[in-house]
Every structure is written in C-alpha cells, then in structure tokens.
Coordinates of C-alpha atoms and ligand atoms in Angstrom, one line a residue:
M1 CA 10.0 57.7 -16.5
E2 CA 11.4 56.0 -19.5
L3 CA 10.4 57.5 -23.0
Y4 CA 11.2 56.2 -26.5
R5 CA 11.5 58.6 -29.4
I6 CA 10.9 57.1 -32.7
E7 CA 11.1 58.8 -36.1
G8 CA 9.2 56.6 -38.3
G9 CA 9.2 55.9 -42.2
R10 CA 12.5 54.1 -42.6
P11 CA 12.5 50.5 -43.9
L12 CA 14.7 48.2 -41.7
G13 CA 17.3 45.9 -43.0
G14 CA 19.8 43.6 -41.2
S15 CA 20.3 40.6 -39.1
V16 CA 20.0 39.9 -35.4
V17 CA 20.9 37.2 -33.0
L18 CA 17.9 36.5 -30.5
P19 CA 18.8 36.4 -26.9
P20 CA 17.6 33.7 -24.5
A21 CA 13.9 33.9 -23.9
K22 CA 12.7 36.0 -20.9
N23 CA 9.9 33.5 -20.4
S24 CA 12.4 30.6 -20.1
V25 CA 15.0 32.5 -18.2
L26 CA 12.5 33.7 -15.3
P27 CA 11.4 30.0 -14.3
L28 CA 15.0 28.7 -14.8
L29 CA 16.3 31.4 -12.2
A30 CA 13.8 30.1 -9.7
A31 CA 14.3 26.6 -10.6
S32 CA 18.1 27.1 -9.8
L33 CA 17.1 27.1 -6.1
L34 CA 16.4 23.4 -6.3
C35 CA 20.0 22.6 -7.3
G36 CA 22.7 21.5 -5.1
G37 CA 25.4 22.6 -7.5
P38 CA 26.2 25.9 -9.2
V39 CA 23.9 27.0 -12.2
L40 CA 25.1 28.8 -15.3
L41 CA 22.6 30.2 -17.6
R42 CA 24.4 31.5 -20.7
N43 CA 23.8 34.8 -22.3
V44 CA 20.9 35.9 -20.1
P45 CA 20.0 39.5 -21.1
R46 CA 19.6 42.2 -18.5
T47 CA 15.8 42.6 -18.8
A48 CA 14.1 44.3 -15.8
D49 CA 12.4 41.0 -14.9
A50 CA 15.7 39.1 -14.8
E51 CA 17.3 41.9 -12.6
T52 CA 14.3 41.6 -10.3
S53 CA 14.8 37.7 -10.2
L54 CA 18.5 38.2 -9.2
A55 CA 17.5 40.6 -6.6
L56 CA 15.0 38.2 -5.2
L57 CA 17.5 35.2 -5.3
R58 CA 20.0 37.3 -3.2
V59 CA 17.3 38.5 -0.6
L60 CA 16.3 34.8 -0.2
G61 CA 20.0 33.9 0.5
A62 CA 21.3 32.5 -2.9
G63 CA 24.4 33.6 -4.6
A64 CA 23.5 35.2 -8.0
E65 CA 25.7 37.3 -10.2
W66 CA 25.9 38.6 -13.8
T67 CA 29.3 37.7 -15.5
T68 CA 30.5 38.0 -19.1
E69 CA 29.1 34.4 -19.7
G70 CA 25.7 34.9 -18.3
V71 CA 24.2 34.7 -14.8
W72 CA 25.5 32.2 -12.1
V73 CA 23.2 31.1 -9.4
K74 CA 24.5 29.2 -6.2
S75 CA 21.5 28.2 -4.0
G76 CA 22.5 28.8 -0.3
E77 CA 22.6 26.3 2.5
K78 CA 19.9 28.2 4.4
L79 CA 17.3 30.2 2.5
E80 CA 14.9 32.8 3.5
N81 CA 11.2 31.8 2.8
Q82 CA 9.4 35.2 2.7
L83 CA 9.2 37.0 -0.5
P84 CA 9.4 40.9 0.1
Q85 CA 6.3 42.9 -1.0
E86 CA 8.3 45.1 -3.5
L87 CA 9.9 42.2 -5.3
A88 CA 7.0 39.8 -5.4
S89 CA 4.7 42.5 -6.7
A90 CA 7.3 43.7 -9.5
M91 CA 6.5 40.6 -11.6
R92 CA 4.3 37.7 -12.2
S93 CA 7.2 35.2 -12.2
S94 CA 7.6 35.5 -8.3
V95 CA 5.1 32.7 -8.3
F96 CA 7.8 30.3 -9.6
Y97 CA 9.5 30.6 -6.2
L98 CA 6.7 28.8 -4.4
A99 CA 7.7 25.2 -5.3
P100 CA 11.4 25.6 -4.9
L101 CA 11.2 27.2 -1.4
L102 CA 8.6 24.6 -0.3
H103 CA 11.3 22.1 -1.1
R104 CA 14.1 23.9 0.3
T105 CA 12.6 25.3 3.4
G106 CA 9.2 23.5 4.1
R107 CA 7.4 26.8 4.0
V108 CA 6.9 30.0 2.0
T109 CA 5.2 33.1 2.3
M110 CA 4.4 35.6 -0.5
P111 CA 2.3 38.6 -1.2
L112 CA 0.2 38.2 -4.5
P113 CA 2.4 38.5 -7.6
G114 CA 2.5 41.4 -9.8
G115 CA 3.0 41.6 -13.7
C116 CA 1.4 43.3 -16.7
R117 CA -2.2 44.2 -16.1
L118 CA -3.7 42.2 -18.7
G119 CA -6.9 41.5 -16.6
P120 CA -7.2 39.0 -13.7
R121 CA -4.3 36.7 -13.5
L122 CA -5.2 33.8 -11.1
I123 CA -2.9 31.4 -9.5
D124 CA -5.3 28.9 -8.5
I125 CA -3.9 26.1 -10.5
H126 CA -0.5 26.5 -9.0
L127 CA -1.9 26.5 -5.4
D128 CA -4.3 23.7 -6.2
G129 CA -1.8 21.5 -7.6
L130 CA 0.8 22.2 -4.7
S131 CA -1.9 21.4 -2.3
R132 CA -2.6 18.1 -3.8
M133 CA 1.1 17.4 -3.5
G134 CA 0.8 17.9 0.3
A135 CA 1.2 21.8 0.9
R136 CA -1.1 23.4 3.2
L137 CA -2.4 26.8 2.1
S138 CA -3.4 29.7 4.3
W139 CA -4.1 33.4 3.6
Q140 CA -3.5 36.6 5.5
Q141 CA -5.4 39.3 3.5
R142 CA -3.5 39.4 0.2
T143 CA -0.4 37.3 1.5
L144 CA -0.4 33.5 1.1
T145 CA 1.6 30.9 3.1
L146 CA 2.2 27.4 1.9
A147 CA 3.6 24.8 4.5
A148 CA 4.9 21.4 3.7
P149 CA 6.6 20.0 6.9
R150 CA 7.2 16.7 4.9
R151 CA 8.7 16.3 1.5
L152 CA 6.0 17.0 -1.4
C153 CA 4.5 13.8 -2.7
G154 CA 4.0 12.8 -6.4
V155 CA 0.4 13.1 -7.8
D156 CA -1.8 12.3 -10.7
Y157 CA -3.1 15.8 -11.6
T158 CA -5.0 17.3 -14.2
L159 CA -4.8 21.1 -14.8
R160 CA -8.2 22.8 -15.3
M161 CA -6.6 24.6 -18.2
P162 CA -3.1 24.6 -19.8
S163 CA -1.5 27.4 -17.8
V164 CA 2.2 27.9 -18.7
G165 CA 3.2 29.1 -15.3
A166 CA 1.3 26.4 -13.4
T167 CA 2.7 23.6 -15.7
E168 CA 6.2 25.1 -14.8
S169 CA 5.6 25.3 -11.0
L170 CA 4.2 21.8 -10.8
M171 CA 7.1 20.4 -12.8
M172 CA 9.5 22.1 -10.4
A173 CA 7.6 20.5 -7.4
A174 CA 7.3 17.0 -9.0
A175 CA 11.1 16.9 -9.8
L176 CA 12.1 16.5 -6.1
A177 CA 8.8 15.1 -4.8
R178 CA 8.5 11.6 -3.2
G179 CA 7.4 9.2 -5.8
G180 CA 6.2 9.7 -9.5
T181 CA 3.7 12.5 -10.7
I182 CA 1.6 12.8 -13.8
L183 CA 0.5 16.2 -15.1
R184 CA -2.3 16.1 -17.6
G185 CA -3.6 18.9 -19.7
V186 CA -0.4 20.8 -19.4
A187 CA 0.8 23.7 -21.5
C188 CA 3.1 22.8 -24.4
E189 CA 4.9 25.9 -25.0
P190 CA 8.6 25.7 -25.9
E191 CA 9.7 27.2 -22.7
V192 CA 7.9 24.4 -20.7
A193 CA 10.2 22.0 -22.7
D194 CA 13.2 24.2 -21.9
L195 CA 12.7 24.1 -18.1
A196 CA 12.3 20.3 -18.5
A197 CA 15.5 20.0 -20.3
F198 CA 17.3 22.2 -17.8
L199 CA 15.9 20.1 -14.9
N200 CA 16.9 17.0 -16.6
A201 CA 20.5 18.4 -17.1
C202 CA 20.5 18.8 -13.3
G203 CA 19.5 15.1 -12.7
A204 CA 15.8 15.2 -12.9
D205 CA 13.5 12.5 -14.6
I206 CA 10.9 14.4 -16.8
H207 CA 9.3 12.9 -19.7
G208 CA 6.8 14.3 -22.2
A209 CA 7.4 18.1 -21.6
G210 CA 6.0 19.8 -24.9
T211 CA 3.1 17.3 -25.1
P212 CA -0.2 17.4 -23.0
T213 CA 1.0 14.9 -20.4
I214 CA 4.1 15.1 -18.5
R215 CA 5.6 12.3 -16.4
V216 CA 8.1 12.8 -13.6
R217 CA 9.9 10.4 -11.3
G218 CA 10.9 12.4 -8.4
V219 CA 14.7 12.2 -7.5
E220 CA 16.5 12.8 -4.1
E221 CA 18.5 15.7 -5.3
L222 CA 19.5 17.9 -8.3
G223 CA 23.0 19.0 -9.1
G224 CA 24.1 22.1 -11.1
T225 CA 24.7 22.5 -14.7
D226 CA 25.7 24.8 -17.5
F227 CA 22.4 25.7 -19.7
T228 CA 21.8 28.0 -22.7
P229 CA 18.1 28.8 -22.6
L230 CA 16.2 28.7 -25.9
P231 CA 16.2 31.9 -28.2
D232 CA 13.4 34.4 -27.5
R233 CA 10.5 33.7 -29.9
I234 CA 8.5 36.8 -28.7
I235 CA 11.5 39.2 -29.5
G236 CA 11.9 37.4 -32.7
A237 CA 8.2 38.0 -33.6
T238 CA 8.7 41.6 -32.4
L239 CA 11.4 42.2 -35.0
V240 CA 9.8 40.3 -37.9
C241 CA 6.6 42.3 -37.0
A242 CA 8.6 45.5 -37.2
A243 CA 9.8 44.7 -40.7
A244 CA 6.2 44.1 -41.5
A245 CA 5.1 47.5 -40.1
A246 CA 8.0 49.6 -41.3
G247 CA 8.8 47.7 -44.6
G248 CA 12.2 46.0 -45.3
R249 CA 13.8 42.8 -44.4
V250 CA 14.9 41.5 -41.1
R251 CA 16.9 38.1 -40.4
L252 CA 16.8 36.3 -37.2
E253 CA 20.0 34.3 -37.3
N254 CA 19.0 31.9 -34.7
G255 CA 15.2 32.1 -35.2
R256 CA 13.4 28.7 -35.0
M257 CA 10.5 28.2 -37.4
G258 CA 9.2 25.6 -35.1
D259 CA 8.8 28.0 -32.3
M260 CA 7.6 31.0 -34.3
R261 CA 5.2 29.0 -36.9
D262 CA 2.1 30.8 -35.6
S263 CA 3.1 34.4 -36.3
L264 CA 5.2 33.5 -39.3
T265 CA 2.1 31.9 -40.9
L266 CA 0.0 35.1 -40.4
L267 CA 2.8 37.2 -41.8
R268 CA 2.9 35.1 -44.9
R269 CA -1.0 35.4 -45.2
M270 CA -0.4 39.2 -44.9
G271 CA 1.9 39.1 -48.0
C272 CA 5.4 39.1 -46.3
A273 CA 7.9 36.7 -47.8
V274 CA 9.1 34.3 -45.3
F275 CA 12.3 32.3 -45.8
E276 CA 13.8 29.7 -43.6
D277 CA 17.4 28.2 -43.8
D278 CA 19.5 28.1 -40.5
G279 CA 17.7 31.1 -39.4
I280 CA 14.5 33.1 -40.6
T281 CA 14.1 36.0 -42.8
V282 CA 11.0 38.1 -43.2
E283 CA 10.6 40.6 -45.9
R284 CA 7.8 43.1 -46.7
D285 CA 7.6 44.9 -49.8
G286 CA 4.2 46.8 -50.6
I287 CA 0.9 47.0 -49.1
L288 CA 0.0 44.2 -46.7
R289 CA -3.2 42.0 -46.9
P290 CA -5.5 41.9 -43.9
V291 CA -6.0 38.6 -41.8
G292 CA -9.7 38.3 -41.6
M293 CA -10.6 37.0 -38.1
V294 CA -7.8 35.2 -36.0
S295 CA -7.8 34.2 -32.4
T296 CA -4.9 33.6 -29.9
G297 CA -4.6 30.2 -28.2
A298 CA -2.4 28.0 -26.1
W299 CA 0.4 26.4 -28.1
P300 CA 0.6 25.5 -30.8
G301 CA -2.1 28.3 -31.3
F302 CA -1.3 32.1 -32.1
A303 CA 0.7 33.3 -29.0
T304 CA -1.2 35.9 -27.0
D305 CA 2.1 37.9 -26.6
C306 CA 2.2 38.4 -30.3
A307 CA -1.2 39.6 -30.9
P308 CA -0.5 43.4 -30.2
L309 CA 2.7 43.0 -32.4
L310 CA 0.8 41.7 -35.4
A311 CA -1.8 44.4 -34.8
A312 CA 0.7 46.9 -35.2
A313 CA 1.6 45.7 -38.7
L314 CA -2.0 45.5 -39.6
L315 CA -3.0 49.0 -38.8
T316 CA -2.0 50.0 -42.4
A317 CA -3.0 46.6 -44.2
G318 CA -5.5 47.0 -47.2
G319 CA -8.7 46.0 -45.3
E320 CA -10.3 44.8 -42.1
S321 CA -8.8 42.4 -39.5
T322 CA -10.0 41.2 -36.1
I323 CA -7.9 39.6 -33.5
R324 CA -9.6 38.0 -30.5
D325 CA -7.4 37.3 -27.3
T326 CA -8.7 34.1 -25.7
L327 CA -6.3 34.3 -22.6
F328 CA -6.3 37.9 -21.3
E329 CA -9.1 40.3 -20.9
K330 CA -7.1 43.4 -21.5
R331 CA -4.6 42.6 -24.1
F332 CA -5.5 45.3 -26.3
A333 CA -4.9 48.3 -24.1
C334 CA -2.4 49.7 -26.7
A335 CA -5.3 50.5 -28.9
A336 CA -5.6 54.0 -27.5
G337 CA -2.1 54.7 -28.7
F338 CA -2.8 53.2 -32.3
A339 CA -5.8 55.5 -32.5
A340 CA -3.7 58.6 -31.5
M341 CA -1.4 57.7 -34.5
G342 CA -4.5 57.8 -36.6
A343 CA -5.4 54.1 -36.9
N344 CA -8.9 53.0 -37.2
V345 CA -9.3 50.6 -34.4
A346 CA -12.0 49.4 -32.0
V347 CA -11.9 47.3 -28.9
E348 CA -15.0 45.2 -27.9
G349 CA -14.4 43.0 -25.0
R350 CA -11.4 40.9 -25.9
Q351 CA -11.5 41.6 -29.5
L352 CA -9.4 44.3 -31.5
T353 CA -11.0 45.1 -34.9
I354 CA -8.6 47.0 -37.3
R355 CA -9.6 48.7 -40.4
G356 CA -6.3 49.6 -42.4
V357 CA -5.6 53.2 -43.1
E358 CA -3.3 54.4 -45.7
K359 CA -0.9 56.1 -43.3
L360 CA -0.1 56.6 -39.6
R361 CA 1.3 59.8 -38.1
G362 CA 3.6 60.2 -35.1
A363 CA 2.0 61.1 -31.7
R364 CA 2.5 61.2 -27.9
V365 CA 1.3 57.8 -26.5
K366 CA 1.6 55.7 -23.4
A367 CA 2.8 52.1 -23.2
P368 CA 0.2 50.3 -21.2
D369 CA 2.1 47.0 -20.7
L370 CA 5.0 45.2 -22.0
R371 CA 4.0 43.8 -25.4
G372 CA 1.5 46.7 -25.9
G373 CA 4.4 49.3 -25.4
A374 CA 6.6 47.3 -28.1
A375 CA 3.5 47.2 -30.5
L376 CA 3.3 51.0 -30.3
I377 CA 7.0 51.3 -31.0
L378 CA 6.3 49.1 -34.1
A379 CA 3.4 51.2 -35.2
A380 CA 5.8 54.3 -34.7
L381 CA 8.5 52.8 -37.1
G382 CA 5.7 52.8 -39.8
A383 CA 4.2 56.3 -39.0
E384 CA 5.2 59.7 -40.5
G385 CA 7.1 62.0 -38.1
V386 CA 8.0 61.6 -34.6
T387 CA 6.3 59.3 -31.8
L388 CA 7.0 59.5 -28.2
V389 CA 6.2 56.5 -26.1
E390 CA 5.9 57.4 -22.5
D391 CA 5.7 55.0 -19.5
A392 CA 8.2 52.9 -21.6
G393 CA 9.6 51.2 -18.3
H394 CA 7.3 48.3 -19.1
I395 CA 9.2 47.5 -22.3
R396 CA 12.4 46.9 -20.5
R397 CA 10.9 44.1 -18.6
G398 CA 11.1 41.9 -21.7
Y399 CA 13.5 43.6 -24.0
P400 CA 17.0 44.3 -22.8
S401 CA 17.6 47.3 -25.3
L402 CA 15.0 47.4 -27.9
E403 CA 16.1 50.8 -29.2
K404 CA 19.7 49.6 -29.9
V405 CA 18.6 46.6 -31.8
L406 CA 16.2 48.7 -33.9
C407 CA 18.9 51.3 -34.6
E408 CA 21.1 48.5 -35.7
L409 CA 18.3 47.6 -38.2
G410 CA 18.3 51.1 -39.4
A411 CA 15.6 52.6 -37.4
A412 CA 15.7 56.0 -35.7
A413 CA 14.8 55.1 -32.2
K414 CA 16.2 56.7 -28.9
K415 CA 15.4 56.0 -25.2
N416 CA 15.6 58.8 -22.7
E417 CA 14.4 59.9 -19.3
A418 CA 11.1 61.7 -19.9
A419 CA 12.5 65.1 -18.9
E420 CA 15.3 65.1 -21.5
G421 CA 13.1 63.6 -24.3
A422 CA 10.0 65.5 -24.2
E423 CA 9.5 67.9 -27.2
Ligands
LIG501 N1 -4.8 31.2 -15.2 C1 -5.5 30.8 -14.2 N2 -5.0 30.2 -13.1 C2 -3.7 29.9 -12.8 C3 -2.8 30.4 -13.9 C4 -3.3 30.9 -15.0 O1 -6.7 31.0 -14.3 O2 -3.4 29.3 -11.8 C5 -5.0 31.9 -16.3 C6 -4.6 33.3 -16.3 O3 -5.4 34.1 -15.6 C7 -4.6 33.7 -17.9 C8 -4.3 32.3 -18.5 O4 -4.7 31.4 -17.5 O5 -5.8 34.1 -18.2 C9 -2.9 32.3 -19.0 O6 -1.9 32.1 -18.1 P1 -0.6 31.3 -18.0 O7 -0.5 30.9 -16.6 O8 -0.7 30.4 -19.2 O9 0.3 32.4 -18.3 P2 1.6 32.9 -17.2 O10 2.5 31.6 -16.9 O11 1.1 33.7 -16.3 C10 3.1 33.1 -19.2 C11 4.0 34.1 -19.8 C12 3.2 35.2 -20.4 C13 2.4 34.7 -21.6 C14 1.5 33.5 -21.0 C15 0.7 32.9 -22.2 C16 6.0 33.9 -18.4 C17 6.8 34.5 -17.3 N3 5.0 34.6 -18.8 O12 2.4 33.7 -18.3 O13 4.0 36.3 -21.0 O14 1.5 35.8 -22.0 O15 2.5 32.5 -20.4 O16 1.6 32.4 -23.0 O17 6.3 32.8 -19.0 C18 4.9 38.3 -21.6 O18 6.0 37.8 -21.7 O19 4.6 39.5 -21.9 C19 3.8 37.6 -20.9 C20 2.8 38.2 -20.3

C-alpha cells in the first residue's frame, strides 16, 4: 500500500512544466489501434493508468513500448478482441477499446470497466451510439459483447448528455465508419479536441471538435503520426491549488489559460494573484476569501476533477463556501480526511460545505480516489505537523510522481510503502 508523508507549513515556490494530460493520453492510446502506421505519443508520463493501457495494448496483440521520446504503439496485423477482467476493471478508460476493436476485428468482449468510485458511471451512451452505428450488443452477466460483422455506418446522433468518454468513443467509431457522421450535444473539453487533432493527423476528417456538434467524414484507413498531447490542465490546477493551500507562488511554464480558466477564475475570486504570459503564475499571500456557492459543470464550466482540489484550498479561507458537483454523486469522499485534519466540512448529497478554520493539523487519513487523494495532500501542505495519506495508490493513476514535483517546489513530501512510512 502506498503512503504519502507530508510535513506541512512550508510555502511553495518554483516553476513546473506540465506533462501531457492523462485524460488525453488514455483515449489516444486506444485510438492508436485504429492506425495502420506506427504512432509516437511524445513525453507520456508513467501514470498507473498509462501503464495499464500499455499492458492492455500488448495483451490485445499491439506493440506498445516506452522510450525516451514517449510511447510507441504499433497496432498488430491480428488483434485479440477480449479484454481481460483484471485490466478492464483497473480503469474506466478500458471503454475506449470498444470502437477500435469493433473496427479492427468486428467484435469485442469486455467486462464492465473500473475506475474511481465516484458513484454510478454508466456507459449507456457509448453503447447506444455504437449500436446506432450498426453494432449488436449482448450481455453475459456483467460482461458485454459488441459485434459488427460489417463496417460501422455513419449516423446523425444526439448524445443524451455531453459525456466526455462517449464523445471520444463515437468520434473514434465515426473516423473509420462508412459515410458521414454528425454527433450533436457532445462534450467540448480540450481533450476531445486533442483526440480529433490526433485522428486528423492520422488522416481522419473531423470538424467541430471543441464545439457542441462534431462532423466526421469516414475514411478508409488511418496512418500513423508523431503527436504531443496537450498539457495536463488537472495537474496544473492541482499545483496552483497547492500554492493556494500552502501559500507561495507557482508557475506553470506551459499552462494554458484557455484550458484552466474555470479554476483560475475561482482562485482570483479567492484573492490569489494570477498572472498570464507564455505560462501561468499563481501567488497566494494572506488569508483567502470564500467563494460562496459554486457548481461544477461540463466544459466550459468548473471541472469536476478540480472540485476537491479547490476545496482543499478553501478549508482555511475566511468564511463559508459550498461546492456542488453536478456530474458525480460521490465526488467529496475526501471530506472525512479534511475533517480529520480539523476542517469544518459537511457533505450533503452532492454538495460540500466548508466553513473556513484558522488552521489545519496533520492527521492520518485515507485517499478515497484519485483527485480526493491529491486534495488531501494539498490540505496537508497547508496543515501544521505531519500528515500520512494512506491508500495513496489511487494518486499514481493520474500523477506520475506528485511527491517529487511538490519537493521541487519546496514542500516536504515523501512516498513510501506503508510499512516503512508508518509512524
Ligand atoms: N455518463 C452516463 N452515460 C455514459 C457516459 C457517462 O450516464 O455513457 C455519466 C457518468 O455516469 C457521469 C457523467 O456522465 O456521471 C460524466 O461522465 P463522462 O463520460 O463525461 O466522464 P468520463 O469520460 O467517464 C472523463 C474523465 C474524468 C472526468 C470526466 C468529467 C477520462 C479518462 N476521464 O471521464 O476524469 O472527471 O470526464 O470531466 O477522460 C479523473 O481524471 O480523475 C477523472 C475521473
């Protein structure tokens, strides 16, 4: 079991280059199976989910390896089409393999995908959209099979809600489908536009990604490419919220204001100074102001993944803040850890209410999920004394080495196996 040890009370200072975004890399790795030529994804960091994806690609018969440049994927001539239970259930992103394997093998069998326990995480839109394109769905208990003996067909399809993953699945399916596809009511997150840019670089014909309507003209085949995925805006938000929680000044050298406006606007409202040049700098000096009531939402709304991170900074703000998560039921499982550190927090349904306290103190807490675990680390940076964050394996799913980055910024953070780190 991984365990973080944080000694709080040190302001942060320094500059960071953000790695490519996990939520871009994971669909890109799956989409590489659609490509006839080799794919290089540059600078991909070794998050646990990227490692699981490479293991999955290899089990399916593709070549996938890390090099100093990034990750190379070479889709095999002959691919397996059954996703093994242990890999499929290790991450939500196993759902991205449905459309590529349908195209490549005409059939795919997959146990239900795993991922952070944030409440029910349905995949009905992925399945409905693929069925409309001609795939036949059948279930055996919790394992699904999709079969498409003939090439998938283009459709005019409206998503019942702007799911990021379903938009990405259907865009992959449409890229090689027979005829044109119009996807309406889609997600507009930057990672969706990144996947379209990647597929277009491989020869696809996709327009409108980043807007609510995507138009795709299906092509016969895709080639390979050399692609650098966009910088990770959620790691960016984590580090600037760390500066807000601990005090100090953090610069994101390749931070993109357009991708992070939601959290930066709120940090400004809280009294942080936010500067933009060719990167982004956030500085906190003094007590933060509360934000009142805010809700998460689909892009360009406040990103759900950033809600616990911002909450960590608000624990010592001078007043009351409420954050409502509109996407996931159990977004604030980290509240128990915040409370153990002396925070005044209450969860009611999807809503977290925070009454700022003067200070937090170190405690032994458990990471409930990826972003909740990162949020506990941020709270610990601003707390007095030592905090131990147990079950921290979740954190490695999305942060290649958070402890190292935080140490480079002046924090006292270590990661150990639990037996060594316990006090
Ligand atoms: N939903 C459905 N049916 C579907 C798909 C989604 O009802 O077919 C619902 C889900 O149950 C959920 C909501 O729609 O309540 C949002 O799901 P969405 O499909 O938009 O999210 P996702 O694709 O599963 C991605 C990110 C998440 C991020 C969300 C929202 C990846 C690999 N994951 O998930 O990232 O929270 O979008 O922005 O891209 C994380 O990085 O920690 C993380 C959880």
